[in-house]
mmCIF file of C-alpha atoms in Angstrom:
data_model
loop_
_atom_site.group_PDB
_atom_site.id
_atom_site.type_symbol
_atom_site.label_atom_id
_atom_site.label_comp_id
_atom_site.label_asym_id
_atom_site.label_seq_id
_atom_site.Cartn_x
_atom_site.Cartn_y
_atom_site.Cartn_z
ATOM 1 C CA UNK A 441 22.917 -27.258 44.659
ATOM 2 C CA UNK A 442 20.227 -27.254 41.991
ATOM 3 C CA UNK A 443 17.544 -29.903 42.438
ATOM 4 C CA UNK A 444 18.176 -32.233 39.505
ATOM 5 C CA UNK A 445 16.166 -35.430 39.102
ATOM 6 C CA UNK A 446 18.398 -38.530 38.964
ATOM 7 C CA UNK A 447 17.222 -39.374 35.451
ATOM 8 C CA UNK A 448 18.032 -35.916 34.042
ATOM 9 C CA UNK A 449 21.293 -35.277 32.174
ATOM 10 C CA UNK A 450 23.163 -32.061 32.963
ATOM 11 C CA UNK A 451 26.385 -31.816 30.962
ATOM 12 C CA UNK A 452 29.589 -30.584 32.583
ATOM 13 C CA UNK A 453 29.949 -26.875 31.922
ATOM 14 C CA UNK A 454 26.251 -26.053 32.349
ATOM 15 C CA UNK A 455 25.652 -23.382 35.000
ATOM 16 C CA UNK A 456 22.492 -23.719 37.066
ATOM 17 C CA UNK A 457 21.608 -21.473 39.978
ATOM 18 C CA UNK A 458 21.209 -23.301 43.269
ATOM 19 C CA UNK A 459 17.433 -22.717 43.230
ATOM 20 C CA UNK A 460 16.846 -24.280 39.788
ATOM 21 C CA UNK A 461 14.704 -27.424 39.550
ATOM 22 C CA UNK A 462 15.192 -29.938 36.718
ATOM 23 C CA UNK A 463 12.589 -32.665 36.146
ATOM 24 C CA UNK A 464 12.953 -36.270 35.039
ATOM 25 C CA UNK A 465 14.598 -37.163 31.716
ATOM 26 C CA UNK A 466 15.461 -33.580 30.814
ATOM 27 C CA UNK A 467 18.726 -32.762 29.038
ATOM 28 C CA UNK A 468 20.742 -29.592 29.750
ATOM 29 C CA UNK A 469 23.634 -28.923 27.366
ATOM 30 C CA UNK A 470 27.199 -27.865 28.301
ATOM 31 C CA UNK A 471 26.821 -24.197 27.311
ATOM 32 C CA UNK A 472 23.510 -23.523 29.052
ATOM 33 C CA UNK A 473 23.045 -20.958 31.836
ATOM 34 C CA UNK A 474 19.840 -21.019 33.923
ATOM 35 C CA UNK A 475 18.981 -18.274 36.410
ATOM 36 C CA UNK A 476 17.483 -18.346 39.898
ATOM 37 C CA UNK A 477 14.062 -19.776 40.553
ATOM 38 C CA UNK A 478 13.634 -21.396 37.156
ATOM 39 C CA UNK A 479 11.770 -24.685 36.807
ATOM 40 C CA UNK A 480 12.589 -27.149 34.047
ATOM 41 C CA UNK A 481 9.882 -29.765 33.639
ATOM 42 C CA UNK A 482 10.267 -33.395 32.536
ATOM 43 C CA UNK A 483 11.541 -34.324 29.075
ATOM 44 C CA UNK A 484 12.783 -30.801 28.305
ATOM 45 C CA UNK A 485 15.825 -30.291 26.056
ATOM 46 C CA UNK A 486 17.909 -27.118 26.438
ATOM 47 C CA UNK A 487 20.992 -27.001 24.238
ATOM 48 C CA UNK A 488 23.296 -24.643 22.396
ATOM 49 C CA UNK A 489 24.651 -21.436 23.902
ATOM 50 C CA UNK A 490 21.414 -20.656 25.707
ATOM 51 C CA UNK A 491 20.976 -18.251 28.620
ATOM 52 C CA UNK A 492 17.785 -18.223 30.668
ATOM 53 C CA UNK A 493 17.117 -15.492 33.223
ATOM 54 C CA UNK A 494 15.235 -15.902 36.477
ATOM 55 C CA UNK A 495 11.928 -17.603 37.320
ATOM 56 C CA UNK A 496 11.329 -19.119 33.919
ATOM 57 C CA UNK A 497 9.080 -22.174 33.749
ATOM 58 C CA UNK A 498 9.667 -24.636 30.906
ATOM 59 C CA UNK A 499 7.011 -27.308 30.589
ATOM 60 C CA UNK A 500 7.394 -30.889 29.408
ATOM 61 C CA UNK A 501 8.615 -31.708 25.909
ATOM 62 C CA UNK A 502 9.672 -28.205 24.867
ATOM 63 C CA UNK A 503 12.926 -27.739 22.920
ATOM 64 C CA UNK A 504 14.970 -24.609 23.542
ATOM 65 C CA UNK A 505 18.272 -23.637 21.911
ATOM 66 C CA UNK A 506 18.328 -26.174 19.087
ATOM 67 C CA UNK A 507 20.165 -25.399 15.853
ATOM 68 C CA UNK A 508 18.286 -22.983 13.584
ATOM 69 C CA UNK A 509 16.192 -24.428 10.781
ATOM 70 C CA UNK A 510 18.265 -22.614 8.196
ATOM 71 C CA UNK A 511 20.221 -24.366 5.472
ATOM 72 C CA UNK A 512 22.956 -21.734 5.718
ATOM 73 C CA UNK A 513 23.694 -22.625 9.333
ATOM 74 C CA UNK A 514 26.971 -24.531 9.613
ATOM 75 C CA UNK A 515 27.373 -24.949 13.364
ATOM 76 C CA UNK A 516 28.544 -21.418 14.153
ATOM 77 C CA UNK A 517 28.681 -20.339 17.806
ATOM 78 C CA UNK A 518 25.398 -18.431 18.025
ATOM 79 C CA UNK A 519 23.078 -17.733 20.947
ATOM 80 C CA UNK A 520 19.605 -17.792 22.433
ATOM 81 C CA UNK A 521 18.988 -15.228 25.177
ATOM 82 C CA UNK A 522 15.818 -15.458 27.278
ATOM 83 C CA UNK A 523 14.833 -12.986 30.007
ATOM 84 C CA UNK A 524 12.843 -13.475 33.216
ATOM 85 C CA UNK A 525 9.417 -14.816 34.175
ATOM 86 C CA UNK A 526 8.599 -16.532 30.896
ATOM 87 C CA UNK A 527 6.324 -19.555 30.556
ATOM 88 C CA UNK A 528 7.236 -21.930 27.732
ATOM 89 C CA UNK A 529 4.596 -24.603 27.328
ATOM 90 C CA UNK A 530 4.478 -28.088 25.848
ATOM 91 C CA UNK A 531 6.210 -28.766 22.490
ATOM 92 C CA UNK A 532 7.325 -25.166 22.037
ATOM 93 C CA UNK A 533 10.490 -24.739 19.942
ATOM 94 C CA UNK A 534 12.845 -21.744 20.173
ATOM 95 C CA UNK A 535 15.989 -21.808 18.001
ATOM 96 C CA UNK A 536 19.442 -20.271 18.156
ATOM 97 C CA UNK A 537 20.367 -17.300 15.989
ATOM 98 C CA UNK A 538 22.487 -17.324 12.859
ATOM 99 C CA UNK A 539 25.619 -15.386 11.942
ATOM 100 C CA UNK A 540 23.843 -13.606 9.075
ATOM 101 C CA UNK A 541 21.048 -12.509 11.419
ATOM 102 C CA UNK A 542 23.228 -10.990 14.116
ATOM 103 C CA UNK A 543 24.075 -14.172 15.981
ATOM 104 C CA UNK A 544 21.271 -14.277 18.552
ATOM 105 C CA UNK A 545 17.593 -15.006 19.054
ATOM 106 C CA UNK A 546 16.176 -12.894 21.902
ATOM 107 C CA UNK A 547 13.106 -13.279 24.098
ATOM 108 C CA UNK A 548 12.315 -10.673 26.757
ATOM 109 C CA UNK A 549 10.362 -10.892 30.000
ATOM 110 C CA UNK A 550 6.936 -12.161 31.118
ATOM 111 C CA UNK A 551 6.076 -13.816 27.821
ATOM 112 C CA UNK A 552 3.685 -16.745 27.425
ATOM 113 C CA UNK A 553 4.393 -19.252 24.656
ATOM 114 C CA UNK A 554 1.551 -21.754 24.406
ATOM 115 C CA UNK A 555 1.760 -25.328 23.183
ATOM 116 C CA UNK A 556 3.276 -26.034 19.762
ATOM 117 C CA UNK A 557 4.255 -22.414 19.101
ATOM 118 C CA UNK A 558 7.586 -21.681 17.396
ATOM 119 C CA UNK A 559 10.156 -18.881 17.461
ATOM 120 C CA UNK A 560 12.715 -19.221 14.678
ATOM 121 C CA UNK A 561 16.292 -18.000 14.393
ATOM 122 C CA UNK A 562 17.193 -14.343 14.917
ATOM 123 C CA UNK A 563 13.758 -13.290 16.131
ATOM 124 C CA UNK A 564 13.554 -10.448 18.639
ATOM 125 C CA UNK A 565 10.544 -10.792 20.924
ATOM 126 C CA UNK A 566 9.836 -8.114 23.515
ATOM 127 C CA UNK A 567 7.972 -8.295 26.833
ATOM 128 C CA UNK A 568 4.498 -9.543 27.754
ATOM 129 C CA UNK A 569 3.958 -11.153 24.361
ATOM 130 C CA UNK A 570 1.508 -14.026 23.894
ATOM 131 C CA UNK A 571 1.977 -16.727 21.266
ATOM 132 C CA UNK A 572 -1.113 -18.928 21.302
ATOM 133 C CA UNK A 573 -1.210 -22.586 20.287
ATOM 134 C CA UNK A 574 0.417 -23.342 16.947
ATOM 135 C CA UNK A 575 1.544 -19.773 16.245
ATOM 136 C CA UNK A 576 4.827 -19.612 14.325
ATOM 137 C CA UNK A 577 7.354 -16.835 13.804
ATOM 138 C CA UNK A 578 9.694 -17.296 10.843
ATOM 139 C CA UNK A 579 13.289 -16.069 11.014
ATOM 140 C CA UNK A 580 14.255 -12.456 11.732
ATOM 141 C CA UNK A 581 10.789 -11.429 12.961
ATOM 142 C CA UNK A 582 10.602 -8.505 15.412
ATOM 143 C CA UNK A 583 7.747 -8.521 17.931
ATOM 144 C CA UNK A 584 7.383 -5.430 20.097
ATOM 145 C CA UNK A 585 5.926 -5.404 23.622
ATOM 146 C CA UNK A 586 2.430 -6.618 24.543
ATOM 147 C CA UNK A 587 1.587 -8.150 21.160
ATOM 148 C CA UNK A 588 -1.047 -10.889 21.225
ATOM 149 C CA UNK A 589 -0.701 -13.562 18.523
ATOM 150 C CA UNK A 590 -3.659 -15.927 18.296
ATOM 151 C CA UNK A 591 -3.662 -19.608 17.436
ATOM 152 C CA UNK A 592 -2.394 -20.971 14.116
ATOM 153 C CA UNK A 593 -0.940 -17.640 13.003
ATOM 154 C CA UNK A 594 2.075 -17.671 10.671
ATOM 155 C CA UNK A 595 4.355 -14.628 10.450
ATOM 156 C CA UNK A 596 6.607 -14.203 7.399
ATOM 157 C CA UNK A 597 10.344 -13.742 7.886
ATOM 158 C CA UNK A 598 11.672 -10.200 8.417
ATOM 159 C CA UNK A 599 8.196 -8.973 9.405
ATOM 160 C CA UNK A 600 7.648 -6.624 12.367
ATOM 161 C CA UNK A 601 4.667 -6.620 14.736
ATOM 162 C CA UNK A 602 4.153 -3.275 16.489
ATOM 163 C CA UNK A 603 3.449 -3.020 20.190
ATOM 164 C CA UNK A 604 -0.079 -3.799 21.411
ATOM 165 C CA UNK A 605 -0.997 -5.297 18.037
ATOM 166 C CA UNK A 606 -3.528 -8.126 17.997
ATOM 167 C CA UNK A 607 -3.192 -10.879 15.379
ATOM 168 C CA UNK A 608 -6.446 -12.797 14.901
ATOM 169 C CA UNK A 609 -6.495 -16.587 14.738
ATOM 170 C CA UNK A 610 -5.350 -18.248 11.536
ATOM 171 C CA UNK A 611 -3.908 -15.073 10.027
ATOM 172 C CA UNK A 612 -1.070 -15.202 7.517
ATOM 173 C CA UNK A 613 1.033 -12.093 8.191
ATOM 174 C CA UNK A 614 3.327 -11.038 5.342
ATOM 175 C CA UNK A 615 3.740 -7.297 5.985
ATOM 176 C CA UNK A 616 4.514 -5.192 9.064
ATOM 177 C CA UNK A 617 1.584 -4.800 11.457
ATOM 178 C CA UNK A 618 1.405 -1.247 12.841
ATOM 179 C CA UNK A 619 1.315 -0.706 16.607
ATOM 180 C CA UNK A 620 -2.099 -0.832 18.333
ATOM 181 C CA UNK A 621 -3.807 -2.449 15.331
ATOM 182 C CA UNK A 622 -5.834 -5.629 14.843
ATOM 183 C CA UNK A 623 -5.339 -7.711 11.714
ATOM 184 C CA UNK A 624 -6.893 -10.864 10.350
ATOM 185 C CA UNK A 625 -7.103 -13.000 7.246
ATOM 186 C CA UNK A 626 -4.982 -14.553 4.535
ATOM 187 C CA UNK A 627 -3.172 -12.319 3.690
ATOM 188 C CA UNK A 628 -3.759 -10.336 6.853
ATOM 189 C CA UNK A 629 -5.403 -6.912 6.540
ATOM 190 C CA UNK A 630 -6.274 -4.214 9.060
ATOM 191 C CA UNK A 631 -9.675 -4.536 10.702
ATOM 192 C CA UNK A 632 -9.401 -1.856 13.400
ATOM 193 C CA UNK A 633 -7.643 -0.956 16.632
ATOM 194 C CA UNK A 634 -6.879 -3.156 19.617
ATOM 195 C CA UNK A 635 -8.658 -0.814 22.018
ATOM 196 C CA UNK A 636 -9.222 -3.559 24.599
ATOM 197 C CA UNK A 637 -5.479 -4.207 24.688
ATOM 198 C CA UNK A 638 -4.758 -0.501 25.062
ATOM 199 C CA UNK A 639 -7.200 -0.174 27.958
ATOM 200 C CA UNK A 640 -5.716 -3.203 29.692
ATOM 201 C CA UNK A 641 -2.257 -1.768 29.056
ATOM 202 C CA UNK A 642 -3.078 1.365 31.031
ATOM 203 C CA UNK A 643 -3.539 3.827 28.175
ATOM 204 C CA UNK A 644 -5.660 6.831 29.179
ATOM 205 C CA UNK A 645 -8.793 7.902 27.308
ATOM 206 C CA UNK A 646 -6.823 10.817 25.870
ATOM 207 C CA UNK A 647 -4.055 8.551 24.608
ATOM 208 C CA UNK A 648 -6.533 6.127 23.056
ATOM 209 C CA UNK A 649 -8.313 9.061 21.446
ATOM 210 C CA UNK A 650 -5.070 10.239 19.850
ATOM 211 C CA UNK A 651 -4.332 6.701 18.616
ATOM 212 C CA UNK A 652 -7.809 6.546 17.059
ATOM 213 C CA UNK A 653 -7.272 9.872 15.300
ATOM 214 C CA UNK A 654 -3.844 8.757 14.052
ATOM 215 C CA UNK A 655 -5.383 5.525 12.742
ATOM 216 C CA UNK A 656 -8.106 7.484 10.951
ATOM 217 C CA UNK A 657 -5.583 9.783 9.272
ATOM 218 C CA UNK A 658 -3.206 6.974 8.289
ATOM 219 C CA UNK A 659 -5.613 4.301 7.151
ATOM 220 C CA UNK A 660 -9.094 5.761 6.662
ATOM 221 C CA UNK A 661 -8.453 9.086 4.962
ATOM 222 C CA UNK A 662 -7.780 9.465 1.237
ATOM 223 C CA UNK A 663 -4.335 10.898 1.887
ATOM 224 C CA UNK A 664 -1.222 9.229 0.533
ATOM 225 C CA UNK A 665 0.897 7.573 3.197
ATOM 226 C CA UNK A 666 3.525 10.328 3.096
ATOM 227 C CA UNK A 667 0.899 13.073 3.341
ATOM 228 C CA UNK A 668 -0.788 11.273 6.223
ATOM 229 C CA UNK A 669 2.508 10.965 8.078
ATOM 230 C CA UNK A 670 3.191 14.653 7.492
ATOM 231 C CA UNK A 671 -0.229 15.545 8.908
ATOM 232 C CA UNK A 672 0.401 13.397 11.989
ATOM 233 C CA UNK A 673 3.755 15.050 12.575
ATOM 234 C CA UNK A 674 2.076 18.437 12.312
ATOM 235 C CA UNK A 675 -1.015 17.786 14.427
ATOM 236 C CA UNK A 676 -0.115 15.056 16.943
ATOM 237 C CA UNK A 677 3.639 15.267 17.366
ATOM 238 C CA UNK A 678 5.206 15.195 20.844
ATOM 239 C CA UNK A 679 2.780 12.487 22.010
ATOM 240 C CA UNK A 680 4.832 9.291 22.579
ATOM 241 C CA UNK A 681 2.097 6.869 21.496
ATOM 242 C CA UNK A 682 1.676 8.658 18.150
ATOM 243 C CA UNK A 683 5.398 9.273 17.654
ATOM 244 C CA UNK A 684 6.013 5.533 18.029
ATOM 245 C CA UNK A 685 3.405 4.744 15.386
ATOM 246 C CA UNK A 686 4.893 7.295 12.984
ATOM 247 C CA UNK A 687 8.442 5.964 13.452
ATOM 248 C CA UNK A 688 7.260 2.402 12.963
ATOM 249 C CA UNK A 689 5.566 3.205 9.658
ATOM 250 C CA UNK A 690 8.439 5.390 8.443
ATOM 251 C CA UNK A 691 11.025 2.667 9.069
ATOM 252 C CA UNK A 692 9.068 -0.205 7.541
ATOM 253 C CA UNK A 693 11.023 -2.120 4.906
ATOM 254 C CA UNK A 694 8.363 -4.664 3.954
ATOM 255 C CA UNK A 695 5.554 -2.121 3.914
ATOM 256 C CA UNK A 696 2.747 -1.928 6.464
ATOM 257 C CA UNK A 697 -0.477 -3.886 6.492
ATOM 258 C CA UNK A 698 -3.301 -1.696 5.152
#
């Protein structure tokens, strides 16, 4: 049986793996599923149709699976799906999805959500993402893998953050941030490449060199965006790191940060 503190409330219907630990005064709702090895600290609230994978650690006073902060939400049966090995720190809030946004908020694996950060309804957050203290994602935001979001950042709804992007502290992000890039400011603008993140992520010197050349062509040449993309397809195609950048820019609906 799961180790549940006597003061905790686990509603009938909740499914907890035998190795789950639940701390004092926490509340686990009737539609919650918690996987093996997960630790739920004191004063944690997990509600809604929320599924947590394995080895997640939820710290005191966080709120996971609450109703979305969306006036259109009318109690529909939506979800929050969280993967494995995530750390969710104090006073973090992660909301359910909405019907209009696909019905689910999703968080991948090995993410670190620091105190007072927020993930709103219908967000899709990948793996190994960091949200520092006070960072907030509005609804429908897509965050690709290995993005680092510094403290007190706000990300506009429907915005995408490309993989290995770095968002500097206090930035207000209103347009898509291309993969591998660093942005800062209100409103956020490009200030260079996240080369440190790429090195730590295992990118080779050759791969980083190609990313630098792609960045130069896209954002530092005098070419129009379409001409720059055409040049990249002609000169650097077949390299996955560049192909991903090209696809990201081509599919942007809000426009990319320049």
